[in-house]
Tab-separated table of C-alpha atoms (C1' of nucleotides) in Angstrom:
chain	number	residue	atom	x	y	z
A	605	MET	CA	-231.701	92.201	-173.420
A	606	MET	CA	-228.776	92.834	-175.862
A	607	ALA	CA	-229.344	93.981	-179.419
A	608	GLY	CA	-229.146	91.362	-181.923
A	609	VAL	CA	-230.177	88.293	-179.494
A	610	ALA	CA	-233.229	87.073	-181.407
A	611	LEU	CA	-234.226	83.829	-180.673
A	612	GLU	CA	-236.801	85.335	-178.155
A	613	HIS	CA	-237.857	87.474	-180.724
A	614	ALA	CA	-238.169	84.836	-183.316
A	615	ILE	CA	-240.322	82.958	-180.881
A	616	LEU	CA	-242.597	85.846	-180.132
A	617	VAL	CA	-243.191	86.336	-183.799
A	618	SER	CA	-244.033	82.744	-184.330
A	619	LEU	CA	-246.292	82.603	-181.491
A	620	LEU	CA	-248.116	85.739	-182.509
A	621	GLU	CA	-248.540	84.299	-185.965
A	622	GLN	CA	-249.916	81.035	-184.257
A	623	PRO	CA	-249.838	79.941	-180.740
A	624	GLY	CA	-248.403	76.682	-180.188
A	625	SER	CA	-246.278	74.131	-177.900
A	626	GLY	CA	-242.329	73.988	-177.751
A	627	TYR	CA	-242.503	70.904	-179.974
A	628	GLU	CA	-244.608	72.759	-182.775
A	629	LEU	CA	-242.340	75.673	-182.543
A	630	ALA	CA	-239.376	73.324	-182.925
A	631	ARG	CA	-241.167	71.937	-186.316
A	632	ARG	CA	-241.647	75.609	-187.335
A	633	PHE	CA	-238.089	76.342	-186.830
A	634	ASP	CA	-237.056	73.297	-188.918
A	635	ARG	CA	-239.508	74.490	-191.686
A	636	SER	CA	-240.566	78.226	-192.184
A	637	ILE	CA	-238.765	80.361	-189.706
A	638	GLY	CA	-235.545	78.093	-190.069
A	639	ARG	CA	-235.006	79.684	-193.289
A	640	PHE	CA	-233.559	82.466	-191.436
A	641	TRP	CA	-233.113	81.500	-187.981
A	642	THR	CA	-232.163	77.907	-186.702
A	643	ALA	CA	-232.972	76.601	-183.251
A	644	THR	CA	-233.100	73.077	-181.671
A	645	HIS	CA	-236.052	72.006	-179.480
A	646	GLN	CA	-233.555	71.980	-176.463
A	647	GLN	CA	-233.023	75.802	-177.180
A	648	ILE	CA	-236.414	76.345	-177.492
A	649	TYR	CA	-237.913	74.715	-174.534
A	650	ARG	CA	-235.269	76.700	-172.312
A	651	VAL	CA	-235.871	80.039	-173.832
A	652	LEU	CA	-239.770	79.265	-173.659
A	653	LYS	CA	-239.358	78.633	-169.873
A	654	ARG	CA	-237.425	81.744	-169.342
A	655	MET	CA	-239.989	83.754	-171.342
A	656	GLU	CA	-242.658	82.269	-169.224
A	657	ALA	CA	-240.871	83.175	-166.035
A	658	ASP	CA	-240.459	86.666	-167.328
A	659	GLY	CA	-244.106	86.874	-168.234
A	660	TRP	CA	-243.600	87.316	-171.890
A	661	VAL	CA	-245.518	84.243	-172.640
A	662	THR	CA	-248.408	82.247	-171.137
A	663	ALA	CA	-248.965	78.402	-171.197
A	664	GLU	CA	-252.185	76.576	-171.407
A	665	GLU	CA	-252.108	72.583	-170.653
A	666	ILE	CA	-253.968	70.888	-173.507
A	667	ASP	CA	-255.188	67.272	-172.991
A	668	GLN	CA	-255.148	65.726	-176.467
A	669	ASP	CA	-256.299	61.991	-177.068
A	670	GLY	CA	-254.293	59.857	-179.376
A	671	ARG	CA	-251.220	61.421	-178.162
A	672	PRO	CA	-249.477	63.054	-175.266
A	673	ASP	CA	-250.565	66.286	-173.575
A	674	LYS	CA	-249.031	69.546	-174.561
A	675	ARG	CA	-248.585	73.067	-173.282
A	676	ARG	CA	-249.772	75.701	-175.783
A	677	HIS	CA	-247.940	78.953	-175.312
A	678	SER	CA	-249.292	82.411	-176.266
A	679	VAL	CA	-247.913	85.891	-176.291
A	680	ALA	CA	-248.717	87.916	-173.080
A	681	ALA	CA	-248.710	92.054	-173.245
A	682	PRO	CA	-245.080	92.327	-171.737
A	683	GLY	CA	-243.922	89.889	-174.466
A	684	ARG	CA	-245.439	92.105	-177.106
A	685	ALA	CA	-244.016	95.109	-175.715
A	686	ALA	CA	-240.485	93.756	-175.759
A	687	LEU	CA	-241.023	92.615	-179.276
A	688	THR	CA	-242.010	96.225	-180.214
A	689	THR	CA	-238.986	97.688	-178.484
A	690	TRP	CA	-236.847	95.290	-180.574
A	691	LEU	CA	-238.437	95.692	-183.784
A	692	ARG	CA	-237.463	99.669	-183.533
A	693	GLU	CA	-233.792	98.790	-182.623
A	694	PRO	CA	-231.376	99.001	-185.655
A	695	VAL	CA	-231.232	95.870	-187.787
A	696	GLN	CA	-228.037	93.731	-187.167
A	697	PRO	CA	-225.981	92.574	-190.257
A	698	GLU	CA	-227.013	89.074	-190.979
A	699	SER	CA	-224.327	86.480	-190.010
A	700	VAL	CA	-223.364	83.754	-192.279
A	701	ARG	CA	-221.570	80.483	-191.462
A	702	HIS	CA	-220.990	78.861	-194.852
A	703	GLU	CA	-218.817	75.851	-194.237
A	704	LEU	CA	-218.948	74.889	-197.854
A	705	ALA	CA	-216.982	78.015	-198.949
A	706	VAL	CA	-214.165	77.348	-196.397
A	707	LYS	CA	-213.797	73.969	-197.890
A	708	ILE	CA	-213.782	75.153	-201.439
A	709	ARG	CA	-210.894	77.407	-200.820
A	710	GLY	CA	-209.478	74.591	-198.643
A	711	ALA	CA	-209.505	72.313	-201.561
A	712	ALA	CA	-206.563	74.474	-203.026
A	713	PHE	CA	-204.496	72.499	-200.011
A	714	ASP	CA	-205.821	68.888	-200.871
A	715	ASP	CA	-204.996	66.492	-203.592
A	716	ALA	CA	-207.027	65.369	-206.531
A	717	ALA	CA	-208.679	62.857	-204.578
A	718	GLY	CA	-209.757	65.394	-201.942
A	719	ARG	CA	-211.331	67.455	-204.734
A	720	ALA	CA	-212.934	64.504	-206.529
A	721	ALA	CA	-214.760	63.941	-202.965
A	722	LEU	CA	-215.518	67.787	-202.701
A	723	ILE	CA	-217.206	67.131	-206.253
A	724	VAL	CA	-219.290	64.588	-204.891
A	725	GLU	CA	-220.149	66.579	-201.602
A	726	VAL	CA	-221.046	69.582	-203.718
A	727	GLU	CA	-223.414	67.518	-205.699
A	728	ARG	CA	-225.149	66.092	-202.601
A	729	TYR	CA	-225.419	69.414	-201.411
A	730	ARG	CA	-226.992	70.919	-204.575
A	731	ALA	CA	-229.470	68.049	-204.352
A	732	ASP	CA	-230.568	69.264	-200.807
A	733	HIS	CA	-231.013	72.714	-202.075
A	734	GLU	CA	-232.952	71.505	-205.164
A	735	ALA	CA	-235.322	69.800	-202.601
A	736	THR	CA	-235.693	72.914	-200.561
A	737	VAL	CA	-236.547	75.175	-203.416
A	738	HIS	CA	-239.048	72.758	-204.447
A	739	ARG	CA	-240.629	72.606	-201.180
A	740	TYR	CA	-240.732	76.515	-200.934
A	741	LEU	CA	-242.491	76.777	-204.244
A	742	THR	CA	-245.145	74.213	-203.189
A	743	GLY	CA	-245.439	76.099	-199.922
A	744	GLU	CA	-246.071	79.267	-201.996
A	745	GLN	CA	-248.617	77.789	-204.029
A	746	ARG	CA	-250.339	76.581	-201.207
A	747	ASP	CA	-250.172	79.428	-198.886
A	748	PHE	CA	-250.322	82.320	-201.183
A	749	PRO	CA	-252.505	81.057	-204.221
A	750	ASP	CA	-253.929	84.691	-204.771
A	751	ALA	CA	-251.272	87.249	-204.361
A	752	GLY	CA	-254.178	89.915	-204.406
A	753	ALA	CA	-256.244	88.563	-201.573
A	754	LEU	CA	-253.794	88.809	-198.845
A	755	ASP	CA	-253.813	90.847	-195.609
A	756	ALA	CA	-250.713	92.615	-194.363
A	757	GLY	CA	-249.331	89.579	-192.220
A	758	GLN	CA	-249.598	87.269	-195.137
A	759	ARG	CA	-247.935	89.761	-197.525
A	760	LEU	CA	-245.021	89.977	-195.226
A	761	GLN	CA	-244.833	86.485	-194.786
A	762	HIS	CA	-244.820	86.117	-198.520
A	763	VAL	CA	-242.023	88.647	-199.066
A	764	VAL	CA	-239.698	86.698	-196.609
A	765	LEU	CA	-240.461	83.376	-198.558
A	766	ARG	CA	-239.694	85.127	-201.834
A	767	GLY	CA	-236.375	85.988	-200.322
A	768	GLY	CA	-235.898	82.363	-199.297
A	769	ILE	CA	-236.773	81.292	-202.998
A	770	ALA	CA	-234.403	83.789	-204.203
A	771	TYR	CA	-231.614	82.567	-201.858
A	772	GLU	CA	-232.047	79.162	-202.982
A	773	ARG	CA	-232.098	79.898	-206.676
A	774	MET	CA	-228.999	81.884	-206.159
A	775	VAL	CA	-227.338	79.036	-204.521
A	776	LEU	CA	-228.326	76.487	-207.166
A	777	ALA	CA	-226.594	78.778	-209.807
A	778	TRP	CA	-223.469	79.376	-207.712
A	779	LEU	CA	-223.034	75.572	-207.206
A	780	ASP	CA	-223.167	74.992	-210.871
A	781	ASP	CA	-220.604	77.731	-211.073
A	782	VAL	CA	-218.453	75.831	-208.356
A	783	LEU	CA	-218.793	72.581	-210.075
A	784	GLU	CA	-217.736	73.784	-213.353
A	785	THR	CA	-214.819	75.295	-211.666
A	786	LEU	CA	-213.728	72.254	-209.656
A	787	HIS	CA	-214.149	70.142	-212.901
A	788	GLY	CA	-211.974	72.899	-214.793
A	789	LEU	CA	-209.163	72.296	-212.176
A	790	GLY	CA	-208.800	68.685	-213.313
A	791	ARG	CA	-208.296	69.266	-216.951
B	817	MET	CA	-213.058	67.852	-183.322
B	818	MET	CA	-216.573	67.998	-183.909
B	819	ALA	CA	-217.792	67.997	-187.402
B	820	GLY	CA	-218.974	71.505	-188.446
B	821	VAL	CA	-216.718	73.214	-186.147
B	822	ALA	CA	-214.786	75.417	-188.578
B	823	LEU	CA	-213.181	78.357	-187.033
B	824	GLU	CA	-210.040	76.534	-186.706
B	825	HIS	CA	-210.517	75.470	-190.308
B	826	ALA	CA	-210.997	78.805	-191.602
B	827	ILE	CA	-208.100	80.213	-189.927
B	828	LEU	CA	-205.824	77.031	-191.309
B	829	VAL	CA	-207.112	77.758	-194.907
B	830	SER	CA	-206.335	81.596	-194.238
B	831	LEU	CA	-203.119	80.946	-192.913
B	832	LEU	CA	-202.087	78.479	-195.723
B	833	GLU	CA	-203.120	81.072	-198.146
B	834	GLN	CA	-200.895	83.655	-196.708
B	835	PRO	CA	-199.203	83.337	-193.164
B	836	GLY	CA	-199.924	86.345	-190.732
B	837	SER	CA	-200.623	87.560	-187.385
B	838	GLY	CA	-203.843	87.475	-185.420
B	839	TYR	CA	-204.563	90.898	-185.990
B	840	GLU	CA	-204.120	90.306	-189.542
B	841	LEU	CA	-206.562	87.406	-189.501
B	842	ALA	CA	-208.895	89.479	-187.651
B	843	ARG	CA	-208.656	92.028	-190.525
B	844	ARG	CA	-209.091	89.224	-193.095
B	845	PHE	CA	-212.173	88.004	-191.383
B	846	ASP	CA	-213.857	91.447	-191.665
B	847	ARG	CA	-213.314	91.289	-195.376
B	848	SER	CA	-212.541	88.381	-197.434
B	849	ILE	CA	-213.129	85.514	-195.078
B	850	GLY	CA	-216.051	87.316	-193.210
B	851	ARG	CA	-218.217	86.898	-196.226
B	852	PHE	CA	-218.837	83.441	-195.038
B	853	TRP	CA	-217.292	83.184	-191.572
B	854	THR	CA	-217.418	85.747	-188.964
B	855	ALA	CA	-215.111	85.918	-186.075
B	856	THR	CA	-213.856	88.715	-183.597
B	857	HIS	CA	-210.107	89.294	-182.754
B	858	GLN	CA	-210.750	87.730	-179.310
B	859	GLN	CA	-212.064	84.579	-180.687
B	860	ILE	CA	-209.202	84.509	-183.133
B	861	TYR	CA	-206.435	84.875	-180.604
B	862	ARG	CA	-207.950	82.366	-178.256
B	863	VAL	CA	-208.161	79.859	-181.088
B	864	LEU	CA	-204.879	80.661	-182.300
B	865	LYS	CA	-203.372	80.089	-178.828
B	866	ARG	CA	-205.170	76.785	-178.647
B	867	MET	CA	-203.913	75.721	-182.299
B	868	GLU	CA	-200.389	76.703	-181.358
B	869	ALA	CA	-200.574	74.707	-178.175
B	870	ASP	CA	-201.734	71.723	-180.202
B	871	GLY	CA	-198.933	72.198	-182.663
B	872	TRP	CA	-201.317	72.964	-185.409
B	873	VAL	CA	-199.498	76.152	-186.193
B	874	THR	CA	-196.114	77.945	-185.458
B	875	ALA	CA	-195.541	81.553	-184.405
B	876	GLU	CA	-192.442	83.562	-185.385
B	877	GLU	CA	-191.586	86.925	-183.651
B	878	ILE	CA	-191.523	89.802	-186.194
B	879	ASP	CA	-189.760	93.184	-185.178
B	880	GLN	CA	-191.164	96.009	-187.090
B	881	ASP	CA	-189.976	99.507	-187.262
B	882	GLY	CA	-192.959	101.974	-187.207
B	883	ARG	CA	-195.279	99.870	-185.605
B	884	PRO	CA	-195.611	97.273	-182.608
B	885	ASP	CA	-193.977	93.616	-183.058
B	886	LYS	CA	-196.223	91.041	-184.130
B	887	ARG	CA	-196.206	87.103	-183.986
B	888	ARG	CA	-196.625	85.685	-187.672
B	889	HIS	CA	-198.375	82.313	-187.841
B	890	SER	CA	-197.916	79.554	-190.122
B	891	VAL	CA	-199.685	75.970	-190.552
B	892	ALA	CA	-197.413	73.287	-189.288
B	893	ALA	CA	-197.805	69.488	-190.682
B	894	PRO	CA	-200.410	68.367	-188.139
B	895	GLY	CA	-202.477	71.402	-188.738
B	896	ARG	CA	-202.372	70.554	-192.430
B	897	ALA	CA	-203.442	66.996	-191.659
B	898	ALA	CA	-206.225	68.240	-189.472
B	899	LEU	CA	-207.407	70.401	-192.296
B	900	THR	CA	-207.346	67.347	-194.867
B	901	THR	CA	-209.161	65.320	-192.397
B	902	TRP	CA	-211.990	68.021	-192.030
B	903	LEU	CA	-212.191	68.571	-195.767
B	904	ARG	CA	-213.011	65.123	-196.459
B	905	GLU	CA	-215.967	65.135	-193.739
B	906	PRO	CA	-219.494	65.782	-195.100
B	907	VAL	CA	-220.525	69.446	-195.619
B	908	GLN	CA	-222.791	70.978	-192.925
B	909	PRO	CA	-225.761	72.978	-194.064
B	910	GLU	CA	-225.145	76.448	-194.087
B	911	SER	CA	-226.438	78.274	-190.916
B	912	VAL	CA	-228.097	81.683	-191.348
B	913	ARG	CA	-229.170	84.227	-188.429
B	914	HIS	CA	-231.163	86.719	-190.736
B	915	GLU	CA	-232.435	89.320	-188.049
B	916	LEU	CA	-234.092	91.491	-190.773
B	917	ALA	CA	-236.185	88.691	-192.017
B	918	VAL	CA	-237.584	88.113	-188.412
B	919	LYS	CA	-238.360	91.973	-188.012
B	920	ILE	CA	-240.140	91.802	-191.369
B	921	ARG	CA	-242.696	89.248	-190.121
B	922	GLY	CA	-242.702	91.038	-186.714
B	923	ALA	CA	-243.945	94.091	-188.568
B	924	ALA	CA	-247.272	92.381	-188.901
B	925	PHE	CA	-247.577	93.099	-185.199
B	926	ASP	CA	-246.400	96.717	-185.089
B	927	ASP	CA	-248.401	99.793	-185.989
B	928	ALA	CA	-247.831	102.112	-189.080
B	929	ALA	CA	-244.949	104.107	-187.180
B	930	GLY	CA	-243.152	100.761	-186.745
B	931	ARG	CA	-243.359	99.933	-190.269
B	932	ALA	CA	-242.249	103.411	-191.345
B	933	ALA	CA	-239.197	102.931	-189.062
B	934	LEU	CA	-238.579	99.515	-190.582
B	935	ILE	CA	-238.623	101.233	-194.088
B	936	VAL	CA	-235.829	103.624	-192.977
B	937	GLU	CA	-233.656	100.654	-191.591
B	938	VAL	CA	-234.374	98.507	-194.717
B	939	GLU	CA	-233.091	101.604	-196.591
B	940	ARG	CA	-230.042	101.942	-194.571
B	941	TYR	CA	-229.434	97.962	-194.740
B	942	ARG	CA	-229.736	98.282	-198.392
B	943	ALA	CA	-227.066	100.986	-198.729
B	944	ASP	CA	-224.841	98.807	-196.800
B	945	HIS	CA	-225.228	95.905	-199.145
B	946	GLU	CA	-224.843	98.190	-202.038
B	947	ALA	CA	-221.186	99.367	-200.790
B	948	THR	CA	-220.267	95.812	-200.095
B	949	VAL	CA	-220.989	94.484	-203.823
B	950	HIS	CA	-219.017	97.584	-204.942
B	951	ARG	CA	-216.413	96.580	-202.712
B	952	TYR	CA	-216.350	92.821	-204.059
B	953	LEU	CA	-216.215	93.989	-207.716
B	954	THR	CA	-213.374	96.296	-207.022
B	955	GLY	CA	-211.581	93.509	-205.189
B	956	GLU	CA	-212.531	91.139	-208.124
B	957	GLN	CA	-211.119	93.676	-210.787
B	958	ARG	CA	-207.839	94.112	-208.580
B	959	ASP	CA	-207.304	90.329	-207.621
B	960	PHE	CA	-208.535	88.516	-210.799
B	961	PRO	CA	-208.197	90.739	-213.842
B	962	ASP	CA	-207.316	88.102	-216.154
B	963	ALA	CA	-209.640	84.888	-215.603
B	964	GLY	CA	-207.615	82.933	-218.044
B	965	ALA	CA	-204.136	83.202	-216.186
B	966	LEU	CA	-205.201	81.829	-212.545
B	967	ASP	CA	-203.675	79.004	-210.751
B	968	ALA	CA	-205.862	76.557	-209.119
B	969	GLY	CA	-206.140	78.461	-205.559
B	970	GLN	CA	-206.741	81.557	-207.217
B	971	ARG	CA	-209.631	80.095	-209.378
B	972	LEU	CA	-211.188	78.676	-206.036
B	973	GLN	CA	-210.967	81.861	-204.329
B	974	HIS	CA	-212.518	83.686	-207.455
B	975	VAL	CA	-215.557	81.154	-207.477
B	976	VAL	CA	-216.129	81.888	-203.624
B	977	LEU	CA	-215.959	85.616	-204.415
B	978	ARG	CA	-218.468	85.247	-207.109
B	979	GLY	CA	-220.665	83.395	-204.730
B	980	GLY	CA	-220.240	86.613	-202.429
B	981	ILE	CA	-221.156	88.930	-205.407
B	982	ALA	CA	-224.149	86.616	-206.562
B	983	TYR	CA	-225.356	86.807	-202.685
B	984	GLU	CA	-225.125	90.489	-202.457
B	985	ARG	CA	-226.851	90.994	-205.681
B	986	MET	CA	-229.641	88.634	-204.647
B	987	VAL	CA	-230.169	90.735	-201.539
B	988	LEU	CA	-230.416	93.881	-203.213
B	989	ALA	CA	-233.153	92.383	-205.417
B	990	TRP	CA	-234.961	91.121	-202.542
B	991	LEU	CA	-234.787	94.366	-200.567
B	992	ASP	CA	-236.303	96.171	-203.571
B	993	ASP	CA	-239.226	93.559	-203.399
B	994	VAL	CA	-239.266	94.344	-199.380
B	995	LEU	CA	-239.650	98.092	-199.631
B	996	GLU	CA	-242.154	97.481	-202.406
B	997	THR	CA	-244.074	95.235	-199.977
B	998	LEU	CA	-243.720	97.810	-197.049
B	999	HIS	CA	-244.901	100.707	-199.032
B	1000	GLY	CA	-247.789	98.676	-200.512
B	1001	LEU	CA	-249.076	98.185	-196.710
B	1002	GLY	CA	-249.659	101.905	-196.258
B	1003	ARG	CA	-251.677	102.106	-199.466
C	172	DT	C1'	-197.292	118.379	-175.452
C	173	DC	C1'	-201.481	115.943	-175.836
C	174	DT	C1'	-204.868	113.703	-178.582
C	175	DT	C1'	-206.448	110.917	-181.971
C	176	DG	C1'	-206.134	106.716	-184.379
C	177	DA	C1'	-204.020	102.507	-186.259
C	178	DT	C1'	-201.356	98.390	-185.104
C	179	DA	C1'	-200.962	94.662	-182.181
C	180	DT	C1'	-202.086	91.215	-178.145
C	181	DG	C1'	-204.917	89.300	-174.533
C	182	DC	C1'	-207.974	88.213	-170.183
C	183	DA	C1'	-212.212	87.368	-167.809
C	184	DA	C1'	-216.821	87.189	-167.584
C	185	DC	C1'	-220.763	86.323	-169.352
C	186	DT	C1'	-224.409	84.633	-173.096
C	187	DA	C1'	-225.866	81.630	-176.561
C	188	DG	C1'	-225.703	77.325	-178.837
C	189	DT	C1'	-224.749	72.033	-179.240
C	190	DT	C1'	-224.824	67.367	-177.759
C	191	DT	C1'	-226.094	63.562	-175.087
C	192	DC	C1'	-229.099	61.495	-172.445
C	193	DA	C1'	-233.618	60.686	-170.092
C	194	DT	C1'	-238.580	59.915	-170.035
C	195	DA	C1'	-243.125	59.005	-171.474
C	196	DG	C1'	-247.913	58.560	-174.175
C	197	DC	C1'	-249.809	56.520	-177.845
C	198	DA	C1'	-250.495	54.215	-182.884
C	199	DT	C1'	-249.051	51.013	-186.283
C	200	DG	C1'	-247.886	46.976	-188.044
C	201	DA	C1'	-244.749	42.811	-187.681
D	297	DT	C1'	-245.911	41.062	-177.600
D	298	DC	C1'	-242.406	43.774	-179.418
D	299	DA	C1'	-240.256	47.038	-182.234
D	300	DT	C1'	-240.517	51.199	-184.458
D	301	DG	C1'	-241.720	55.690	-184.747
D	302	DC	C1'	-244.021	60.188	-183.857
D	303	DT	C1'	-245.466	63.164	-180.357
D	304	DA	C1'	-243.992	65.608	-176.265
D	305	DT	C1'	-240.968	67.717	-172.533
D	306	DG	C1'	-236.764	68.556	-170.345
D	307	DA	C1'	-231.952	68.007	-167.463
D	308	DA	C1'	-227.126	68.393	-167.604
D	309	DA	C1'	-222.442	69.224	-169.380
D	310	DC	C1'	-219.924	71.143	-172.837
D	311	DT	C1'	-218.510	74.114	-176.578
D	312	DA	C1'	-218.492	78.354	-179.198
D	313	DG	C1'	-219.217	83.141	-179.412
D	314	DT	C1'	-219.767	88.056	-177.339
D	315	DT	C1'	-218.796	92.105	-174.676
D	316	DG	C1'	-216.123	94.564	-171.906
D	317	DC	C1'	-211.994	95.852	-170.341
D	318	DA	C1'	-206.703	96.193	-170.324
D	319	DT	C1'	-202.267	97.174	-172.166
D	320	DA	C1'	-198.714	98.963	-175.332
D	321	DT	C1'	-196.085	100.791	-179.669
D	322	DC	C1'	-195.854	104.267	-182.645
D	323	DA	C1'	-197.176	107.920	-186.330
D	324	DA	C1'	-199.384	112.285	-187.343
D	325	DG	C1'	-201.311	116.387	-186.323
D	326	DA	C1'	-203.539	120.025	-183.343
DNA sequence: TCTTGATATGCAACTAGTTTCATAGCATGA
DNA sequence: TCATGCTATGAAACTAGTTGCATATCAAGA
C-alpha cells in the first residue's frame, strides 16, 4: 500500500464509526466524509470488494422488507491493523483541484461577455456554498448539541466538522471578494 | 473534452500569462498554480505533447548558454478558442482530498501513543502551512505592491492569491483548534 | 577530477478515478 | 397499469494521475 492512497482508509474509518452497505457508504461520501474525500458508488463497491478479498472487511447479508437486500460491511482485525499502520505514516499535503480559480485567472483572456457569464457562475457557486454551510450548521446542532458531553470519537468528528464550517465561511468571504473584483473590472 | 478536466486549461492559462518550457510550467505548478491545481512534470510534458499535436500550443527551440536548451511553448489560436469554450462551461465543484481529516477521525480508533504521534504530525503540518502563508504574503508584496495600479490580469491573479492566503489562514486557525482538541482528549 | 545539484526532457508501467451502462426490488401516486 | 423515484449492486471501458526510471547539459566546489 502506497502512502497517501486513502480511499481504503476513509472507508475503514467510516465503517468503524458505523458498519454499513456500499450504498450507505456512498451516501456518507456525498455528505459527511465527502467534505474531505470524494468517491462515487462504483469506486466504493470496487474497493469494498478488494478489501473483502483481502480480509480487511466482512460482509453480512441483510434481508430487508420494503426494500432490496443489502450487504452490511464491518471492519475485521486485519483492516483495523492496516488502518493503524496508515495512521502512523506521515500526513500527505492536501491536494486541491479548484477549477474556479483557474477560470478566474483565465477570465483575463476572455471578453466582457465571458466575464459577465463568469459572474453568473460565481453567484451560483456561492449559493451552493451558502447552502452547504447551512447544512453543516444544522448537522452540528443535531449531532453535537452539548459540547461538554461528547466522547473522544464525537469530539474528533466535531473538530473535523468545524473545519468544514470554517472552510465554507472562508470560501463565501472570498467569493464576495471575487465578485467585487469582477465587477470592478467593468468599471 | 470532458467538462471539469482542467489540466490542459490550467496550462493554457499559465502559458497565456507567460510562455514557457515544460520545466518552467512544472515549477509554476509547484508554486503559484499549484495552490489550486497540482501536476507533476511527467504529466505536464505528456499533456503538452498532446496539446502540441492538437495544434493548441506551438513550441520554439531556445538555445541557452550556461544551461541545457529548452522548448518554449506558446498558445496558438485553437488553444485559445478551446480555453474560451471551457471558460463558459459551468464550474465544477472543487474536489478536496484531505488526508489529515481522515486521520483525525481515524484517531478515535487508535490508542494514546497513536494520538501522540498524530499531534506531532499536526504540528509539522502546521509549520508547513505557516511557511506557505509567509511565502504567499512575500509574493503579494513583491507582485502587487500598489493595488491601485493593476491591470485586469493582475487584479484577477491578485484575487486568486488572496484566496490562497485566506485558505492558509483558515487552515492555521483550524489546526490550532485540532491541537487543542487532541490535547483535550488526554486530560 | 569527481561529485553534487540545478536545469531540462521524456518513456513505461502502474494505480486511481470517472463515465456509461445494466440490473433489480419495492413504494407511491397518476 | 404505468411511470417515477429511491434503494441496492455491479461490470466494462476509458481517462487521469503517480511512480520509477533514464538521459543529458552545465556550474560550482571538494
